[in-house]
Amino acid sequence: MSWLLLIEQVLNGLQLGVMLFVMAAGLTLVFGVMGLINLAHGSLYMIGAFAAAAVAGATGSFLLALIAALGAAAAAGALVEIIVIRRLYGRDHLDQVLATFALILIFSEGVRWAFGSFPLFLDIPSYLSGPVSLPGGILYPAYRLAIIGIGLAVALGLWALISHTRLGVQIRAGEADREMIAALGVDISKLYTVVFALGAALAGLAGALVGAIQSVQVGMGEPVLILAFVVIVIGGIGSIKGAFVGALLVGLTDTLGGFLLPQLFALFMEPSAAGAVGSALASMAIYLLMAVVLIVRPAGLYGEPA
Amino acid sequence: MSRAAVVNAAIALSILAVPLYALAADEPFLITLATRAAILALAGVGLNIALGQGGLVSLGHAAFFGIGGYAMGIVAFHAQSFTPLMIGPLEFQGSKSMPLIWLVAILSSGAAALVIGALSLRTSGVYFIMITLAFGQMLFYFAISWPAYGGEDGLSIYVRNGFPGLNTLDPIQFFGICFALLGAALWISARLAASPFGLALAAARQSVARAQAVGLNVPRIQLAAFTISGMITGLAGALFADLNRFVSPTMLSWQMSGEIMVFVILGGTARLFGPVAGAALYVLLEHLLGGISEFWQIYLGGLLLAVVLFARGGLVGLLAGGAR
């Protein structure tokens, strides 16, 4: 095992982690402020990716594609919030799960109807397609490095938004006491729409960025959605800081588990069996991590004890 | 007879009438459809014990459905390929006998439900939903990456397993087995709801604090309900795998969990016959709308949305009216 390979895997883990954070931030914000569990968050991720692929195909500009992803996902989010989601705030979680599950069916089949079942491809822009040489002689893809940079910038931007702006004050107040800030004259239903659209835009951005590494297809959102759930359960639901720590933990565990576990088992097993056992265990590693966190802290790392 | 009882009887009779008609009209496909409805209903009856009676919103019941399916697949696979399964020093030849397979399916899905439930029930509310979902995904990815039993491709069983005294290859006889098991599960579910245990479970659903204050051990009651629920869904999984003679990780996927939950809600939560009505409606819609449009799930999504937003009692609630 070479150190260069290990560092590369750590960077891959970071890249997965920051993307999971961008996904999970919207999810945890919506839960923190509105108390809503939104399974359709993965559909917004998919919408962002498809909007980006369509615009990139038409204009050839990756930047325009990212803007389209943000815009399309935010618009879809705002629309869904106004038509469906706002009827669910007072309902119990079971109704929310089912209604948003229904939204997944509608979004997935709608996108399949509009774009077909074949995956689309979103090309990495030429100025980011090559490798970058890092100190120590590591060659790492520039695009993945850019994703890490964008993810960290989003984290910083969210922190600034929540702790230093008027909207951020309202969001924090909404988490603490909904009735009170409504009584103080804040237009609560507009605030909810804005928060939901903000979360949706972040999901769309993540979808577009990841869509350029993987393929853009129907159903791409749900595996990421479930990882994002694991992230916010580990971090504590409603906590942005928890989502950040949880996302990095999950990203690193998943990537390093897939890399190290087969090698670990190869120390005392024959190679083919070690590969099978190692990769099977690695695919379960993040869920085991989640189970351990919950046994120690049932409300997550940064969650308020229920 | 109350209105609810009439509706229940009508639902049960219509599920029974369709295959009998199909037998007379010689349309074996309809029998298969009814068998599918009965098996999915059985899975829903299992989930309804946790969801409806216990208020435990599990979005991971595909785990038990899939474990039941894989129990059938693995036991039958060793019998069909004549490769004994070594469990330590013990040698197990595999089996093609349904009762034995059911026993393995019920025990293994029950054991899984016991472990997953014990961990998940440390939490409640949204955490519980997400954790059951995540444990389901864990098993899904495990099944995909574990190559011994087909991995992602799944496992085919060439001949349907046998039941002493019956010819399971005959569609109507296999339907009979599934219908009888569904009836048994409904009976157990009804007895459970009326028993002191069921009353304690309902009390815990309505208020954990009050149930604890009168001395009930809420976590233990909920864990027992969750385990029973997982066992019944696991049995349904074994039958489902036998119906298709095929088991794959799809049975463990989270969409499956969502669908099982949809049966319960379409029919009506906490109604004894809710899952039966829901599963029958689902299979019917799948068959009818699937014939009209390739994108039939859009309509299913719209219908589900309408039920959640406007008709909270589901189908049985609409027909029978009033609370249970």
XYZ file of C-alpha atoms in Angstrom:
630
model
C 0.000 0.000 0.000
C 1.522 3.287 -1.063
C 1.028 6.533 0.787
C 0.233 8.383 -2.422
C -2.716 6.084 -3.052
C -3.925 6.570 0.501
C -3.783 10.368 0.197
C -5.671 10.160 -3.073
C -8.358 8.070 -1.374
C -8.573 10.589 1.469
C -9.147 13.338 -1.117
C -11.835 11.194 -2.780
C -13.449 10.750 0.609
C -13.372 14.496 1.199
C -14.951 15.086 -2.199
C -17.781 12.650 -1.424
C -18.105 14.213 2.009
C -18.496 17.813 0.867
C -21.055 16.801 -1.771
C -22.992 14.906 0.878
C -22.849 18.025 3.014
C -24.331 20.184 0.232
C -27.145 17.611 -0.057
C -27.644 17.147 3.664
C -27.578 20.878 4.483
C -30.886 21.465 2.693
C -32.442 18.379 4.246
C -31.421 19.276 7.778
C -32.404 22.959 7.317
C -35.887 21.992 6.137
C -36.262 19.628 9.053
C -34.872 22.099 11.564
C -37.066 25.005 10.502
C -40.246 23.335 9.258
C -40.100 19.975 11.008
C -40.566 18.244 7.663
C -38.951 15.024 6.488
C -38.532 15.326 2.731
C -37.869 12.139 0.764
C -38.172 14.082 -2.498
C -34.895 15.909 -1.818
C -33.191 13.332 -4.050
C -35.558 14.249 -6.883
C -34.406 17.875 -6.666
C -30.833 16.601 -6.952
C -31.867 14.714 -10.085
C -33.650 17.774 -11.508
C -30.497 19.844 -11.033
C -28.422 17.250 -12.863
C -30.873 16.986 -15.763
C -31.202 20.773 -16.093
C -27.398 21.057 -16.154
C -27.049 18.291 -18.749
C -29.726 19.844 -20.961
C -28.260 23.353 -20.787
C -24.678 22.141 -21.223
C -25.815 20.167 -24.263
C -27.485 23.239 -25.766
C -24.914 25.937 -24.951
C -21.707 24.052 -24.235
C -21.062 26.201 -21.167
C -20.523 24.453 -17.839
C -21.030 27.654 -15.874
C -24.417 28.256 -17.484
C -25.238 24.621 -16.756
C -24.523 25.118 -13.042
C -26.667 28.263 -12.988
C -29.465 26.343 -14.725
C -29.186 23.559 -12.161
C -29.474 26.011 -9.272
C -32.372 27.817 -10.919
C -34.321 24.734 -12.004
C -33.996 23.007 -8.643
C -34.893 26.179 -6.715
C -37.924 26.761 -8.945
C -39.059 23.143 -8.643
C -38.542 23.334 -4.885
C -40.540 26.553 -4.520
C -43.342 25.177 -6.692
C -43.571 21.904 -4.780
C -43.493 23.764 -1.475
C -46.384 26.008 -2.497
C -48.536 23.268 -4.046
C -47.917 20.275 -1.782
C -45.373 20.605 0.985
C -46.995 23.453 2.891
C -50.064 21.307 3.509
C -47.827 18.813 5.311
C -46.194 20.957 8.005
C -48.841 20.265 10.605
C -49.145 16.571 9.699
C -47.378 13.662 11.336
C -44.210 12.234 9.836
C -45.993 9.276 8.271
C -48.050 11.588 6.033
C -44.911 13.516 5.112
C -43.052 10.331 4.193
C -45.902 9.135 1.994
C -46.607 12.433 0.271
C -42.929 12.973 -0.526
C -42.649 9.325 -1.653
C -45.516 10.093 -4.042
C -43.577 13.149 -5.244
C -40.576 10.910 -6.006
C -42.774 8.697 -8.189
C -44.141 11.748 -10.015
C -40.743 13.403 -10.491
C -38.924 10.237 -11.543
C -41.545 9.163 -14.052
C -41.963 12.745 -15.285
C -38.233 13.074 -15.963
C -38.195 9.633 -17.584
C -41.088 10.763 -19.803
C -39.311 14.013 -20.743
C -35.744 12.738 -21.184
C -36.100 8.992 -21.770
C -34.561 6.142 -19.798
C -31.048 6.420 -21.223
C -28.458 8.209 -19.114
C -27.267 11.630 -20.243
C -23.678 12.745 -20.001
C -22.396 16.006 -18.670
C -18.839 16.797 -19.710
C -16.276 18.236 -17.359
C -15.229 21.671 -18.726
C -11.883 21.635 -20.542
C -10.214 24.026 -18.078
C -10.894 21.546 -15.237
C -10.378 18.266 -17.064
C -6.679 17.725 -16.479
C -4.867 16.593 -13.345
C -3.246 18.975 -10.891
C 0.046 18.096 -9.264
C -0.104 18.524 -5.536
C 2.889 18.830 -3.208
C 4.504 15.421 -2.733
C 4.085 14.449 -6.374
C 0.400 13.515 -6.237
C -1.558 13.936 -9.443
C -5.216 14.583 -8.657
C -8.072 15.484 -11.053
C -8.617 19.243 -11.072
C -12.390 18.835 -11.276
C -12.594 16.804 -8.080
C -10.420 19.365 -6.361
C -12.794 22.068 -7.619
C -15.743 20.135 -6.145
C -14.015 20.070 -2.761
C -13.446 23.840 -3.099
C -17.073 24.542 -4.059
C -18.351 22.346 -1.235
C -16.222 24.152 1.332
C -17.298 27.508 -0.117
C -20.961 26.468 0.231
C -20.333 25.479 3.840
C -18.693 28.841 4.539
C -21.476 30.695 2.702
C -24.184 28.882 4.671
C -22.440 29.666 7.927
C -22.220 33.354 6.970
C -25.847 33.369 5.837
C -27.144 31.807 9.008
C -25.023 33.662 11.515
C -24.688 37.099 9.872
C -27.766 37.958 7.818
C -31.344 38.921 8.536
C -32.604 35.795 6.779
C -30.273 33.757 8.961
C -31.695 35.332 12.106
C -35.192 34.451 10.918
C -34.147 30.876 10.158
C -32.627 30.455 13.599
C -35.672 32.032 15.190
C -37.903 29.717 13.150
C -36.037 26.707 14.512
C -36.442 27.916 18.060
C -40.080 29.034 18.029
C -42.301 29.187 14.980
C -45.336 30.809 16.559
C -43.284 33.538 18.156
C -41.595 34.779 14.990
C -44.913 34.674 13.140
C -46.367 36.804 15.929
C -43.459 39.230 15.562
C -44.532 39.949 11.997
C -42.265 37.739 9.925
C -44.109 36.354 6.901
C -43.643 32.751 7.942
C -45.029 31.098 4.819
C -42.687 33.154 2.619
C -39.788 32.254 4.894
C -40.659 28.560 4.548
C -40.780 28.819 0.751
C -37.402 30.571 0.711
C -35.785 28.003 3.013
C -37.201 25.135 0.980
C -36.038 26.671 -2.299
C -32.586 27.302 -0.807
C -32.284 23.639 0.203
C -33.554 22.594 -3.223
C -31.016 24.819 -5.006
C -28.182 23.235 -2.983
C -29.444 19.756 -3.899
C -29.590 20.791 -7.561
C -26.032 22.136 -7.397
C -24.803 18.864 -5.902
C -26.627 16.930 -8.602
C -25.018 18.942 -11.397
C -21.526 18.721 -9.899
C -21.708 14.976 -9.289
C -23.516 14.430 -12.597
C -20.336 15.392 -14.420
C -18.395 12.577 -12.715
C -21.124 9.956 -12.909
C -23.929 9.695 -15.419
C -27.151 11.701 -15.264
C -30.088 9.310 -14.994
C -33.458 8.745 -13.374
C -33.093 7.307 -9.906
C -29.665 8.893 -9.328
C -31.016 10.907 -6.405
C -32.210 8.184 -4.071
C -28.900 6.527 -3.121
C -27.499 9.980 -2.343
C -30.646 10.885 -0.431
C -30.230 7.861 1.807
C -26.560 8.679 2.421
C -27.655 12.219 3.279
C -30.122 10.755 5.786
C -27.311 8.770 7.372
C -25.287 11.993 7.506
C -27.934 14.002 9.318
C -28.783 11.148 11.666
C -25.101 10.945 12.644
C -24.755 14.721 12.897
C -28.045 15.329 14.682
C -31.151 16.357 12.754
C -31.461 20.124 12.339
C -27.798 20.907 12.970
C -25.807 22.346 10.041
C -22.559 21.855 11.953
C -23.563 18.251 12.618
C -24.324 17.780 8.926
C -20.836 19.008 8.040
C -19.041 16.731 10.509
C -21.349 13.829 9.665
C -20.843 14.282 5.912
C -17.054 14.218 6.191
C -17.215 11.174 8.504
C -19.497 9.312 6.093
C -17.488 10.313 3.014
C -14.197 9.216 4.532
C -15.608 6.011 6.052
C -17.172 4.950 2.784
C -14.137 5.674 0.616
C -11.447 4.467 2.993
C -13.534 1.429 3.986
C -13.753 0.318 0.377
C -10.015 0.861 -0.004
C -8.621 -0.457 3.277
C -10.950 -3.268 4.362
C -10.127 -5.686 1.495
C -6.417 -5.071 2.176
C -6.947 -5.633 5.888
C -8.637 -8.981 5.288
C -5.928 -9.938 2.783
C -3.486 -10.041 5.686
C -5.033 -13.254 6.993
C -7.259 -14.576 4.181
C -6.714 -15.644 0.615
C -7.029 -12.679 -1.798
C -10.319 -13.515 -3.551
C -12.181 -14.272 -0.309
C -10.639 -11.185 1.299
C -11.891 -9.069 -1.583
C -15.421 -10.442 -1.216
C -15.604 -10.125 2.566
C -13.849 -6.759 2.540
C -16.064 -5.159 -0.068
C -19.227 -6.605 1.472
C -18.237 -5.178 4.854
C -17.144 -1.883 3.299
C -20.574 -1.415 1.733
C -22.050 -1.716 5.236
C -19.399 0.383 6.988
C -21.285 3.689 7.102
C -24.397 2.012 8.482
C -22.312 0.356 11.164
C -20.823 3.791 11.919
C -24.344 5.154 12.242
C -25.385 2.319 14.555
C -22.383 2.971 16.805
C -23.072 6.725 16.939
C -26.699 6.055 17.847
C -25.814 3.616 20.590
C -23.504 6.194 22.155
C -25.610 9.301 21.357
C -29.197 8.516 20.262
C -29.804 12.122 19.086
C -26.676 12.295 16.929
C -23.382 14.074 17.562
C -24.772 17.629 17.702
C -28.486 16.959 18.159
C -30.626 18.130 21.042
C -31.542 15.115 23.195
C -35.194 14.324 22.529
C -72.795 -6.795 11.362
C -71.133 -3.393 11.403
C -70.380 -1.520 8.207
C -66.643 -2.131 8.644
C -67.257 -5.879 8.932
C -69.308 -5.848 5.723
C -66.522 -3.986 3.909
C -63.932 -6.411 5.266
C -65.926 -9.403 4.127
C -66.420 -7.835 0.690
C -62.664 -7.274 0.325
C -61.833 -10.843 1.333
C -64.525 -12.288 -0.953
C -63.429 -10.236 -3.953
C -59.836 -11.439 -3.591
C -61.181 -14.973 -3.425
C -63.659 -14.480 -6.279
C -61.165 -13.258 -8.879
C -59.070 -16.448 -9.061
C -62.176 -18.659 -8.903
C -63.587 -16.749 -11.864
C -60.201 -17.009 -13.587
C -60.188 -20.746 -13.002
C -63.612 -21.078 -14.609
C -62.666 -18.782 -17.509
C -59.265 -20.473 -17.868
C -57.178 -17.318 -17.438
C -54.179 -18.399 -15.347
C -52.620 -14.920 -15.522
C -55.440 -13.506 -13.408
C -54.754 -16.156 -10.776
C -51.116 -15.101 -10.652
C -52.238 -11.504 -10.256
C -54.506 -12.427 -7.343
C -51.700 -14.490 -5.776
C -49.405 -11.468 -6.045
C -52.051 -9.309 -4.370
C -52.487 -11.849 -1.548
C -48.724 -12.062 -0.915
C -48.209 -8.295 -0.970
C -51.218 -7.963 1.328
C -49.540 -10.394 3.719
C -46.428 -8.175 3.731
C -48.674 -5.200 4.427
C -50.459 -7.018 7.274
C -47.023 -7.572 8.798
C -46.023 -3.925 8.504
C -49.410 -2.820 9.806
C -48.728 -4.440 13.183
C -45.754 -2.106 13.658
C -47.147 0.871 11.763
C -50.863 0.829 12.461
C -51.051 -0.826 15.879
C -47.691 0.316 17.227
C -47.288 3.670 15.488
C -43.749 2.645 14.528
C -43.135 4.170 11.094
C -40.680 1.693 9.627
C -39.317 2.576 6.219
C -37.129 -0.515 6.234
C -39.533 -3.424 6.042
C -38.080 -4.459 2.704
C -35.220 -5.812 4.830
C -37.511 -8.478 6.294
C -39.310 -9.054 2.995
C -35.932 -9.598 1.315
C -34.558 -11.768 4.123
C -37.613 -13.997 3.750
C -36.996 -14.086 0.009
C -33.337 -14.931 0.419
C -34.169 -17.574 3.059
C -36.245 -19.312 0.389
C -33.591 -18.697 -2.261
C -30.671 -19.987 -0.221
C -32.422 -23.053 1.230
C -33.801 -24.067 -2.183
C -30.550 -23.223 -3.979
C -28.570 -25.719 -1.898
C -31.180 -28.383 -2.580
C -31.338 -27.752 -6.330
C -27.563 -27.606 -6.813
C -26.791 -30.518 -4.420
C -24.173 -28.429 -2.638
C -24.648 -28.830 1.103
C -24.410 -25.684 3.202
C -21.811 -26.031 5.953
C -22.760 -24.310 9.181
C -19.737 -25.012 11.336
C -19.536 -28.809 11.651
C -23.183 -29.263 10.636
C -24.104 -30.128 7.107
C -27.405 -28.838 5.729
C -28.628 -30.313 2.456
C -31.081 -27.549 1.650
C -34.747 -28.241 1.110
C -37.534 -27.806 -1.397
C -40.276 -28.124 1.207
C -42.333 -24.991 1.793
C -43.114 -25.460 5.511
C -39.415 -25.804 6.349
C -38.549 -22.812 4.153
C -41.260 -20.748 5.841
C -39.855 -21.660 9.220
C -36.370 -20.548 8.172
C -37.795 -17.352 6.652
C -39.812 -16.491 9.763
C -36.958 -17.231 12.160
C -34.312 -15.353 10.184
C -36.454 -12.292 9.495
C -37.582 -12.346 13.128
C -33.971 -12.419 14.298
C -33.128 -9.517 11.981
C -36.157 -7.564 13.196
C -35.104 -8.192 16.789
C -31.620 -6.742 16.192
C -32.698 -3.856 13.936
C -35.618 -3.075 16.245
C -33.461 -3.129 19.382
C -31.086 -0.599 17.844
C -33.708 1.554 16.094
C -36.110 1.733 19.028
C -33.512 3.629 21.003
C -34.767 6.535 18.937
C -38.210 7.710 17.860
C -39.951 9.942 15.353
C -37.961 10.998 12.325
C -34.820 9.302 13.581
C -36.668 5.995 13.671
C -37.868 6.431 10.080
C -34.392 7.233 8.806
C -32.652 4.518 10.793
C -34.953 1.746 9.650
C -34.440 3.051 6.114
C -30.680 2.981 6.564
C -30.636 -0.562 7.977
C -32.691 -1.674 4.985
C -30.129 -0.093 2.676
C -27.317 -1.762 4.583
C -28.759 -5.198 3.819
C -29.467 -4.133 0.233
C -25.829 -3.223 -0.372
C -24.686 -6.320 1.462
C -26.799 -8.501 -0.864
C -25.389 -6.701 -3.910
C -21.758 -7.062 -2.918
C -21.942 -10.612 -1.512
C -21.187 -12.833 -4.510
C -22.051 -16.275 -3.100
C -25.783 -16.061 -3.885
C -25.807 -14.217 -7.186
C -24.967 -10.734 -5.915
C -26.591 -8.088 -8.047
C -27.989 -10.642 -10.516
C -30.095 -12.435 -7.946
C -30.793 -16.121 -7.623
C -33.118 -18.225 -9.779
C -34.915 -21.286 -8.452
C -35.989 -23.483 -11.318
C -38.950 -25.353 -9.849
C -41.400 -23.965 -7.295
C -41.004 -25.540 -3.869
C -43.448 -28.222 -2.808
C -46.081 -28.464 -0.095
C -47.056 -31.919 1.208
C -50.282 -33.089 -0.410
C -50.605 -30.184 -2.838
C -49.347 -29.472 -6.319
C -47.834 -26.011 -5.986
C -47.155 -25.776 -9.714
C -50.889 -25.478 -10.235
C -51.578 -21.712 -9.912
C -54.873 -22.087 -8.076
C -53.378 -24.414 -5.457
C -50.480 -22.038 -4.828
C -52.998 -19.201 -4.564
C -54.891 -21.264 -1.988
C -51.759 -21.607 0.144
C -51.077 -17.864 -0.003
C -54.707 -16.976 0.714
C -54.802 -19.328 3.699
C -51.622 -17.803 5.110
C -53.030 -14.303 4.588
C -56.150 -15.370 6.475
C -54.044 -16.785 9.295
C -52.013 -13.582 9.515
C -55.175 -11.477 9.617
C -56.522 -13.681 12.391
C -53.287 -13.316 14.359
C -53.335 -9.565 13.752
C -56.926 -9.267 14.983
C -56.257 -11.426 18.042
C -53.146 -9.394 18.775
C -55.036 -6.101 18.585
C -57.667 -7.367 21.053
C -55.181 -8.950 23.463
C -53.738 -7.218 26.557
C -50.489 -6.973 24.606
C -52.267 -5.186 21.743
C -53.958 -2.794 24.143
C -50.624 -1.999 25.762
C -49.134 -1.433 22.299
C -51.965 0.928 21.383
C -51.482 2.778 24.667
C -47.770 3.188 23.897
C -48.647 4.508 20.445
C -50.973 7.133 21.864
C -48.698 8.285 24.653
C -45.387 6.760 25.658
C -45.245 8.797 28.843
C -48.689 7.681 30.053
C -48.066 4.059 29.113
C -44.859 4.146 31.100
C -46.596 5.839 34.000
C -49.035 2.932 34.362
C -46.085 0.556 34.510
C -45.841 -0.735 30.956
C -42.382 -1.587 29.658
C -42.789 0.357 26.423
C -39.500 -0.508 24.670
C -40.067 -4.226 25.228
C -43.644 -4.106 23.973
C -42.633 -2.156 20.881
C -39.706 -4.456 20.194
C -41.987 -7.498 20.423
C -44.465 -5.877 18.003
C -41.670 -4.927 15.620
C -40.333 -8.490 15.669
C -43.735 -10.076 15.029
C -44.259 -7.551 12.253
C -40.921 -8.449 10.667
C -41.691 -12.194 10.879
C -44.971 -11.871 8.979
C -43.374 -9.657 6.323
C -40.527 -12.195 6.068
C -43.005 -15.005 5.442
C -44.540 -12.886 2.674
C -41.059 -12.461 1.216
C -40.544 -16.233 1.052
C -43.873 -16.639 -0.759
C -43.089 -13.746 -3.114
C -39.771 -15.351 -4.050
C -41.588 -18.642 -4.614
C -44.165 -16.923 -6.815
C -41.448 -15.467 -9.054
C -39.033 -18.392 -8.533
C -36.460 -15.643 -8.291
C -34.924 -13.532 -5.549
C -32.754 -10.479 -6.069
C -31.583 -7.435 -4.095
C -34.587 -5.536 -5.527
C -36.670 -7.215 -2.822
C -34.471 -5.445 -0.262
C -34.534 -2.054 -1.966
C -36.016 0.970 -0.241
C -38.617 1.349 -3.007
C -39.979 -1.997 -1.805
C -40.248 -0.589 1.731
C -42.077 2.390 0.304
C -44.451 0.177 -1.639
C -45.304 -1.993 1.366
C -46.062 1.204 3.248
C -48.181 2.411 0.332
C -50.359 -0.748 0.575
C -51.060 0.020 4.202
C -51.866 3.678 3.579
C -53.887 3.237 0.375
C -56.059 0.785 2.250
C -56.193 2.636 5.539
C -53.786 2.667 8.484
C -54.653 0.658 11.563
C -57.544 -1.031 9.776
C -57.360 -4.801 9.920
C -58.180 -5.186 6.206
C -56.473 -1.957 5.124
C -53.332 -3.624 3.734
C -55.456 -6.201 1.893
C -57.533 -3.527 0.177
C -54.407 -1.458 -0.479
C -52.399 -4.306 -2.004
C -55.347 -5.401 -4.151
C -55.853 -1.834 -5.368
C -52.117 -1.474 -6.044
C -51.930 -4.673 -8.117
C -55.086 -3.679 -9.961
C -53.743 -0.202 -10.754
C -50.391 -1.630 -11.795
C -52.196 -3.972 -14.174
C -54.717 -1.476 -15.576
C -52.595 1.681 -15.733
C -49.540 -0.298 -16.826
C -51.561 -1.282 -19.882
C -52.419 2.346 -20.678
C -49.110 4.068 -20.101
C -45.501 3.109 -19.570
C -45.355 5.904 -17.011
C -48.168 4.596 -14.852
C -46.352 5.427 -11.623
C -47.093 9.121 -12.238
C -50.785 8.320 -11.751
C -49.984 6.162 -8.740
C -48.045 9.101 -7.287
C -50.948 11.458 -7.909
C -53.429 9.057 -6.335
C -51.208 8.508 -3.317
C -50.800 12.259 -2.888
C -54.566 12.699 -3.044
C -55.123 9.961 -0.448
C -52.558 11.468 1.936
C -53.809 15.033 1.527
C -57.556 14.522 1.304
C -58.662 10.966 2.220
C -56.708 10.106 5.322
C -58.656 6.956 6.156
C -57.624 5.298 2.883
C -59.900 3.009 0.895
C -61.372 1.176 3.874
C -61.912 4.478 5.664
C -63.732 5.827 2.612
C -65.977 2.750 2.376
C -66.545 1.959 6.014
C -66.462 5.490 7.440
C -65.613 6.550 10.983
C -62.625 5.576 13.062
C -61.855 1.961 13.804
